[in-house]
Amino acid sequence: MRMRPTLTWEPTGEHFPRTTSLEPMVDLVADGGVVVLSGAGISTESGIPDYRGASGALRKHTPMTYDDFAGSAEARQRYWARSHLGWRTMSDAHPNDGHRAVAALRASGHVAGVITQNVDGLHQRAGTAPEVVDLHGSLDRVICLTCGDLSARTELERRLTEANPSFTAVADRVNPDGDVDLADSAVRAFQPVACTACGTGVLKPDVVFFGENVPKPRVERCRALVDEARALLVLGSSLTVMSGLRFVRRAAEAGKPVVIVNQGPTRGDRYAAARIEAPLGVALGELVARVGEG
């Protein structure tokens, strides 16, 4: 599955119903067998902006594409300088009430599985178990494009800090992909490092860049989760990128109910039984309280 470099999506003008009532979500989850598909909107309350909301990152920032990263040493230098700075914020971010609510629903058996489009690892830090499927990978791992070696991001950060003792840049905000805006002068002074396993390989975060393929085994795991689910609950995603939207289509085509909770219209509204306009932390906290009472 290729993650198409679709950075923006504009509503077609068609009207799809929306509500502020949580009843459709409560009814959906109360019966169990629900798979959650989460997007950047669930992490905004942890201080990580989304891409496409009112203050979304795409208004100021264009995410790195795979072709740019793989084809240009200059692009890689720019990426690692900015991502090194952004990692400090990403690694310090804490799960919010929305992440904790999903973990509670997974533990109670109401949620059968979690697929996240996010790369921040906050579902895992909230205690969601068993495994969350990171559709687009995770920033806490690094892969060598030459030899395929996987390593921990913490080790890379240690090496980058040692290689750049004079790097003192500061960022005002971090983007959902862990990138930040940084002056060209700071970028030019930054020294990336090579893979320690093979000695010369190009290191890349183990995340799916725009224009890159989502690994097939991961796609198959997501399809299996959706196929085995009774229903699909989408949390905080505009579903602009096809890699997430196709699971909504798959569920709807199989006759499974889909409920979307998002602040703003989504590309999947036509497939939803309901689209709820609500802040996720408060909405999911109430959901946990209500299904726990049922």
Short mmCIF file of C-alpha atoms in Angstrom, two decimals:
data_model
loop_
_atom_site.label_atom_id
_atom_site.label_comp_id
_atom_site.label_asym_id
_atom_site.label_seq_id
_atom_site.Cartn_x
_atom_site.Cartn_y
_atom_site.Cartn_z
CA MET A 1 0.00 0.00 0.00
CA ARG A 2 1.60 3.27 -1.08
CA MET A 3 1.01 6.23 1.20
CA ARG A 4 -0.01 8.73 -1.44
CA PRO A 5 1.48 12.20 -1.04
CA THR A 6 -2.00 13.73 -0.65
CA LEU A 7 -1.28 16.59 1.70
CA THR A 8 -4.59 18.42 1.49
CA TRP A 9 -8.21 17.55 0.88
CA GLU A 10 -11.10 19.92 0.39
CA PRO A 11 -14.73 18.94 1.12
CA THR A 12 -16.75 18.42 -2.07
CA GLY A 13 -19.66 20.53 -0.90
CA GLU A 14 -21.84 17.50 -0.26
CA HIS A 15 -23.64 17.64 3.06
CA PHE A 16 -23.27 14.74 5.45
CA PRO A 17 -25.02 14.83 8.82
CA ARG A 18 -23.04 15.58 11.94
CA THR A 19 -23.97 15.67 15.60
CA THR A 20 -22.56 16.74 18.94
CA SER A 21 -24.38 13.91 20.71
CA LEU A 22 -22.19 11.06 21.92
CA GLU A 23 -25.04 8.54 21.72
CA PRO A 24 -23.93 6.96 18.39
CA MET A 25 -20.45 6.33 19.82
CA VAL A 26 -21.78 5.03 23.14
CA ASP A 27 -24.17 2.65 21.37
CA LEU A 28 -21.41 1.46 19.03
CA VAL A 29 -18.86 0.73 21.75
CA ALA A 30 -21.26 -0.69 24.33
CA ASP A 31 -21.77 -3.81 22.21
CA GLY A 32 -17.99 -4.47 21.94
CA GLY A 33 -16.05 -5.81 18.99
CA VAL A 34 -14.90 -2.33 17.96
CA VAL A 35 -11.61 -1.53 16.23
CA VAL A 36 -10.28 2.00 16.76
CA LEU A 37 -8.53 3.89 13.94
CA SER A 38 -6.86 6.98 15.41
CA GLY A 39 -5.27 10.02 13.80
CA ALA A 40 -3.33 13.11 14.78
CA GLY A 41 -6.38 14.72 16.39
CA ILE A 42 -6.14 12.42 19.39
CA SER A 43 -2.67 13.75 20.22
CA THR A 44 -3.37 17.49 20.05
CA GLU A 45 -4.23 17.57 23.75
CA SER A 46 -0.72 16.22 24.39
CA GLY A 47 0.76 19.31 22.74
CA ILE A 48 1.37 17.77 19.31
CA PRO A 49 -0.52 19.71 16.60
CA ASP A 50 -2.46 17.90 13.92
CA TYR A 51 -1.88 18.42 10.20
CA ARG A 52 -5.20 19.77 9.04
CA GLY A 53 -7.10 21.40 11.91
CA ALA A 54 -7.62 25.11 12.39
CA SER A 55 -3.98 25.47 13.49
CA GLY A 56 -2.74 22.44 11.60
CA ALA A 57 0.90 21.94 10.73
CA LEU A 58 0.26 21.88 6.97
CA ARG A 59 -0.50 25.59 7.10
CA LYS A 60 3.23 26.16 7.77
CA HIS A 61 4.97 22.86 7.11
CA THR A 62 5.29 20.38 4.24
CA PRO A 63 6.16 16.86 5.45
CA MET A 64 9.20 15.09 4.04
CA THR A 65 8.54 12.78 1.10
CA TYR A 66 10.34 9.47 0.63
CA ASP A 67 11.76 10.44 -2.77
CA ASP A 68 13.24 13.65 -1.37
CA PHE A 69 14.78 11.87 1.62
CA ALA A 70 16.21 8.93 -0.34
CA GLY A 71 17.44 11.02 -3.24
CA SER A 72 19.13 13.96 -1.57
CA ALA A 73 21.88 14.15 1.06
CA GLU A 74 20.88 17.78 1.58
CA ALA A 75 17.28 16.78 2.28
CA ARG A 76 18.47 14.16 4.77
CA GLN A 77 20.67 16.71 6.51
CA ARG A 78 17.71 19.09 6.74
CA TYR A 79 15.41 16.34 8.01
CA TRP A 80 17.75 15.06 10.72
CA ALA A 81 18.63 18.53 11.98
CA ARG A 82 14.97 19.37 12.39
CA SER A 83 13.91 15.95 13.64
CA HIS A 84 16.73 15.86 16.19
CA LEU A 85 15.34 19.06 17.62
CA GLY A 86 11.73 17.85 17.40
CA TRP A 87 12.51 14.55 19.13
CA ARG A 88 13.06 16.36 22.40
CA THR A 89 9.42 17.44 22.41
CA MET A 90 8.04 14.17 21.05
CA SER A 91 9.87 12.04 23.61
CA ASP A 92 8.66 14.28 26.44
CA ALA A 93 4.99 14.25 25.35
CA HIS A 94 2.56 12.50 27.68
CA PRO A 95 -0.62 10.57 26.86
CA ASN A 96 -3.80 12.56 27.38
CA ASP A 97 -7.30 11.63 28.53
CA GLY A 98 -8.16 10.36 25.04
CA HIS A 99 -5.23 7.92 24.93
CA ARG A 100 -6.01 6.74 28.46
CA ALA A 101 -9.67 6.21 27.55
CA VAL A 102 -8.74 4.03 24.56
CA ALA A 103 -6.45 1.99 26.82
CA ALA A 104 -9.28 1.52 29.33
CA LEU A 105 -11.70 0.42 26.59
CA ARG A 106 -9.12 -2.05 25.28
CA ALA A 107 -8.60 -3.44 28.77
CA SER A 108 -12.35 -3.77 29.37
CA GLY A 109 -12.82 -5.68 26.10
CA HIS A 110 -15.03 -3.07 24.43
CA VAL A 111 -12.25 -2.31 21.93
CA ALA A 112 -10.91 -5.34 20.07
CA GLY A 113 -7.89 -3.63 18.50
CA VAL A 114 -6.23 -0.29 17.80
CA ILE A 115 -4.76 0.96 14.53
CA THR A 116 -3.06 4.34 14.73
CA GLN A 117 -1.87 6.60 11.94
CA ASN A 118 0.26 8.45 14.48
CA VAL A 119 3.99 7.91 14.95
CA ASP A 120 4.23 9.37 18.47
CA GLY A 121 3.83 6.15 20.50
CA LEU A 122 1.34 7.76 22.90
CA HIS A 123 -1.19 4.92 22.72
CA GLN A 124 1.51 2.54 23.94
CA ARG A 125 2.63 4.92 26.68
CA ALA A 126 -0.98 5.12 27.86
CA GLY A 127 -0.93 1.37 28.42
CA THR A 128 -2.95 0.16 25.46
CA ALA A 129 -2.24 -3.55 25.19
CA PRO A 130 -1.91 -5.94 23.60
CA GLU A 131 -0.13 -4.46 20.64
CA VAL A 132 -1.20 -1.29 18.86
CA VAL A 133 -0.66 -1.46 15.10
CA ASP A 134 1.43 1.57 14.08
CA LEU A 135 0.17 1.91 10.52
CA HIS A 136 2.76 4.55 9.64
CA GLY A 137 5.53 3.26 11.88
CA SER A 138 7.05 4.85 14.99
CA LEU A 139 9.58 7.60 15.60
CA ASP A 140 11.24 5.64 18.40
CA ARG A 141 12.89 3.25 15.90
CA VAL A 142 15.46 3.89 13.17
CA ILE A 143 16.11 1.77 10.07
CA CYS A 144 19.13 1.64 7.78
CA LEU A 145 18.12 1.95 4.12
CA THR A 146 21.29 0.09 3.11
CA CYS A 147 21.40 -2.98 5.37
CA GLY A 148 17.95 -2.92 6.98
CA ASP A 149 19.25 -2.84 10.57
CA LEU A 150 16.71 -1.61 13.14
CA SER A 151 17.90 0.33 16.17
CA ALA A 152 16.53 2.48 18.97
CA ARG A 153 16.02 6.20 18.39
CA THR A 154 17.50 6.92 21.81
CA GLU A 155 20.85 5.53 20.66
CA LEU A 156 20.77 7.62 17.49
CA GLU A 157 19.95 10.72 19.50
CA ARG A 158 22.98 10.10 21.70
CA ARG A 159 25.21 9.83 18.64
CA LEU A 160 23.70 12.94 16.99
CA THR A 161 24.26 14.93 20.17
CA GLU A 162 27.91 13.83 20.29
CA ALA A 163 28.39 14.69 16.60
CA ASN A 164 26.83 18.15 17.02
CA PRO A 165 28.03 19.57 20.37
CA SER A 166 27.42 23.15 19.22
CA PHE A 167 23.86 22.57 18.00
CA THR A 168 21.79 24.88 20.21
CA ALA A 169 18.78 25.66 18.00
CA VAL A 170 15.36 26.00 19.61
CA ALA A 171 11.94 25.24 18.08
CA ASP A 172 8.64 26.87 18.98
CA ARG A 173 6.51 23.92 17.90
CA VAL A 174 6.81 20.34 16.75
CA ASN A 175 4.83 18.77 13.92
CA PRO A 176 3.01 15.39 14.00
CA ASP A 177 5.93 13.75 12.17
CA GLY A 178 8.43 15.00 14.75
CA ASP A 179 9.81 17.62 12.36
CA VAL A 180 10.19 21.33 13.15
CA ASP A 181 10.88 24.53 11.26
CA LEU A 182 14.54 25.51 11.41
CA ALA A 183 16.69 28.24 9.88
CA ASP A 184 18.90 27.19 6.95
CA SER A 185 22.02 28.39 8.80
CA ALA A 186 21.37 25.90 11.61
CA VAL A 187 20.70 23.11 9.13
CA ARG A 188 23.96 23.65 7.22
CA ALA A 189 26.02 23.23 10.39
CA PHE A 190 24.35 19.93 11.35
CA GLN A 191 26.19 16.62 10.86
CA PRO A 192 24.08 13.46 10.34
CA VAL A 193 25.58 10.08 11.24
CA ALA A 194 25.72 6.76 9.40
CA CYS A 195 24.54 3.29 10.37
CA THR A 196 26.79 1.57 12.92
CA ALA A 197 25.83 -1.92 11.70
CA CYS A 198 27.16 -1.56 8.16
CA GLY A 199 29.28 1.54 8.64
CA THR A 200 28.03 3.67 5.75
CA GLY A 201 24.26 3.15 5.45
CA VAL A 202 21.67 5.92 5.33
CA LEU A 203 19.54 6.09 8.48
CA LYS A 204 15.85 6.87 8.32
CA PRO A 205 13.21 6.95 11.08
CA ASP A 206 11.11 3.79 10.92
CA VAL A 207 8.08 5.74 9.75
CA VAL A 208 6.25 5.80 6.44
CA PHE A 209 7.01 9.03 4.60
CA PHE A 210 4.57 10.47 2.09
CA GLY A 211 4.99 8.58 -1.17
CA GLU A 212 6.37 5.47 0.56
CA ASN A 213 4.76 2.03 0.79
CA VAL A 214 3.25 0.85 4.05
CA PRO A 215 4.81 -2.61 4.61
CA LYS A 216 2.49 -5.32 3.29
CA PRO A 217 2.47 -7.45 6.48
CA ARG A 218 1.33 -4.40 8.46
CA VAL A 219 -1.45 -3.72 5.95
CA GLU A 220 -2.60 -7.32 6.21
CA ARG A 221 -2.73 -7.12 10.01
CA CYS A 222 -4.92 -4.03 9.76
CA ARG A 223 -7.21 -5.65 7.23
CA ALA A 224 -7.57 -8.68 9.48
CA LEU A 225 -8.48 -6.49 12.44
CA VAL A 226 -11.12 -4.67 10.42
CA ASP A 227 -12.49 -7.90 8.95
CA GLU A 228 -12.81 -9.48 12.39
CA ALA A 229 -14.37 -6.40 13.97
CA ARG A 230 -18.06 -5.76 14.46
CA ALA A 231 -17.61 -2.00 13.97
CA LEU A 232 -15.03 0.74 13.35
CA LEU A 233 -14.52 3.87 15.45
CA VAL A 234 -12.40 6.64 13.90
CA LEU A 235 -10.87 9.11 16.34
CA GLY A 236 -9.29 12.41 15.32
CA SER A 237 -8.56 11.84 11.64
CA SER A 238 -9.62 13.76 8.55
CA LEU A 239 -8.90 10.53 6.59
CA THR A 240 -7.19 12.58 3.89
CA VAL A 241 -4.54 9.91 3.32
CA MET A 242 -5.74 6.77 1.52
CA SER A 243 -3.81 4.44 3.85
CA GLY A 244 -6.36 5.15 6.59
CA LEU A 245 -9.42 5.86 4.45
CA ARG A 246 -9.32 2.46 2.77
CA PHE A 247 -10.04 0.72 6.08
CA VAL A 248 -13.11 2.89 6.55
CA ARG A 249 -14.25 1.95 3.05
CA ARG A 250 -13.52 -1.70 3.75
CA ALA A 251 -15.63 -1.71 6.91
CA ALA A 252 -18.51 0.14 5.27
CA GLU A 253 -18.52 -2.12 2.21
CA ALA A 254 -18.73 -5.13 4.54
CA GLY A 255 -21.80 -3.64 6.20
CA LYS A 256 -20.03 -2.80 9.47
CA PRO A 257 -21.09 0.42 11.21
CA VAL A 258 -18.54 3.25 11.17
CA VAL A 259 -18.64 6.18 13.60
CA ILE A 260 -16.21 9.09 13.19
CA VAL A 261 -15.35 11.52 15.99
CA ASN A 262 -13.48 14.50 14.61
CA GLN A 263 -13.54 18.27 14.81
CA GLY A 264 -14.28 19.09 11.19
CA PRO A 265 -15.46 17.17 8.12
CA THR A 266 -13.55 14.13 6.92
CA ARG A 267 -12.97 12.36 3.65
CA GLY A 268 -14.79 9.34 5.12
CA ASP A 269 -18.03 11.05 6.15
CA ARG A 270 -19.99 9.43 3.31
CA TYR A 271 -19.21 5.99 4.75
CA ALA A 272 -20.12 6.81 8.35
CA ALA A 273 -23.30 5.98 10.22
CA ALA A 274 -22.53 9.09 12.28
CA ARG A 275 -19.90 11.80 12.47
CA ILE A 276 -19.60 13.37 15.90
CA GLU A 277 -18.14 16.84 16.37
CA ALA A 278 -16.51 16.82 19.80
CA PRO A 279 -13.16 17.28 21.59
CA LEU A 280 -11.76 13.80 22.04
CA GLY A 281 -10.44 13.92 25.60
CA VAL A 282 -13.79 14.90 27.10
CA ALA A 283 -15.84 12.74 24.72
CA LEU A 284 -13.81 9.58 25.32
CA GLY A 285 -13.75 10.12 29.07
CA GLU A 286 -17.53 10.28 29.06
CA LEU A 287 -17.66 7.22 26.82
CA VAL A 288 -15.64 5.18 29.32
CA ALA A 289 -17.89 6.29 32.17
CA ARG A 290 -21.06 5.43 30.27
CA VAL A 291 -20.14 2.03 28.87
CA GLY A 292 -18.77 1.12 32.28
CA GLU A 293 -22.20 1.80 33.73
CA GLY A 294 -23.99 -0.32 31.16
#
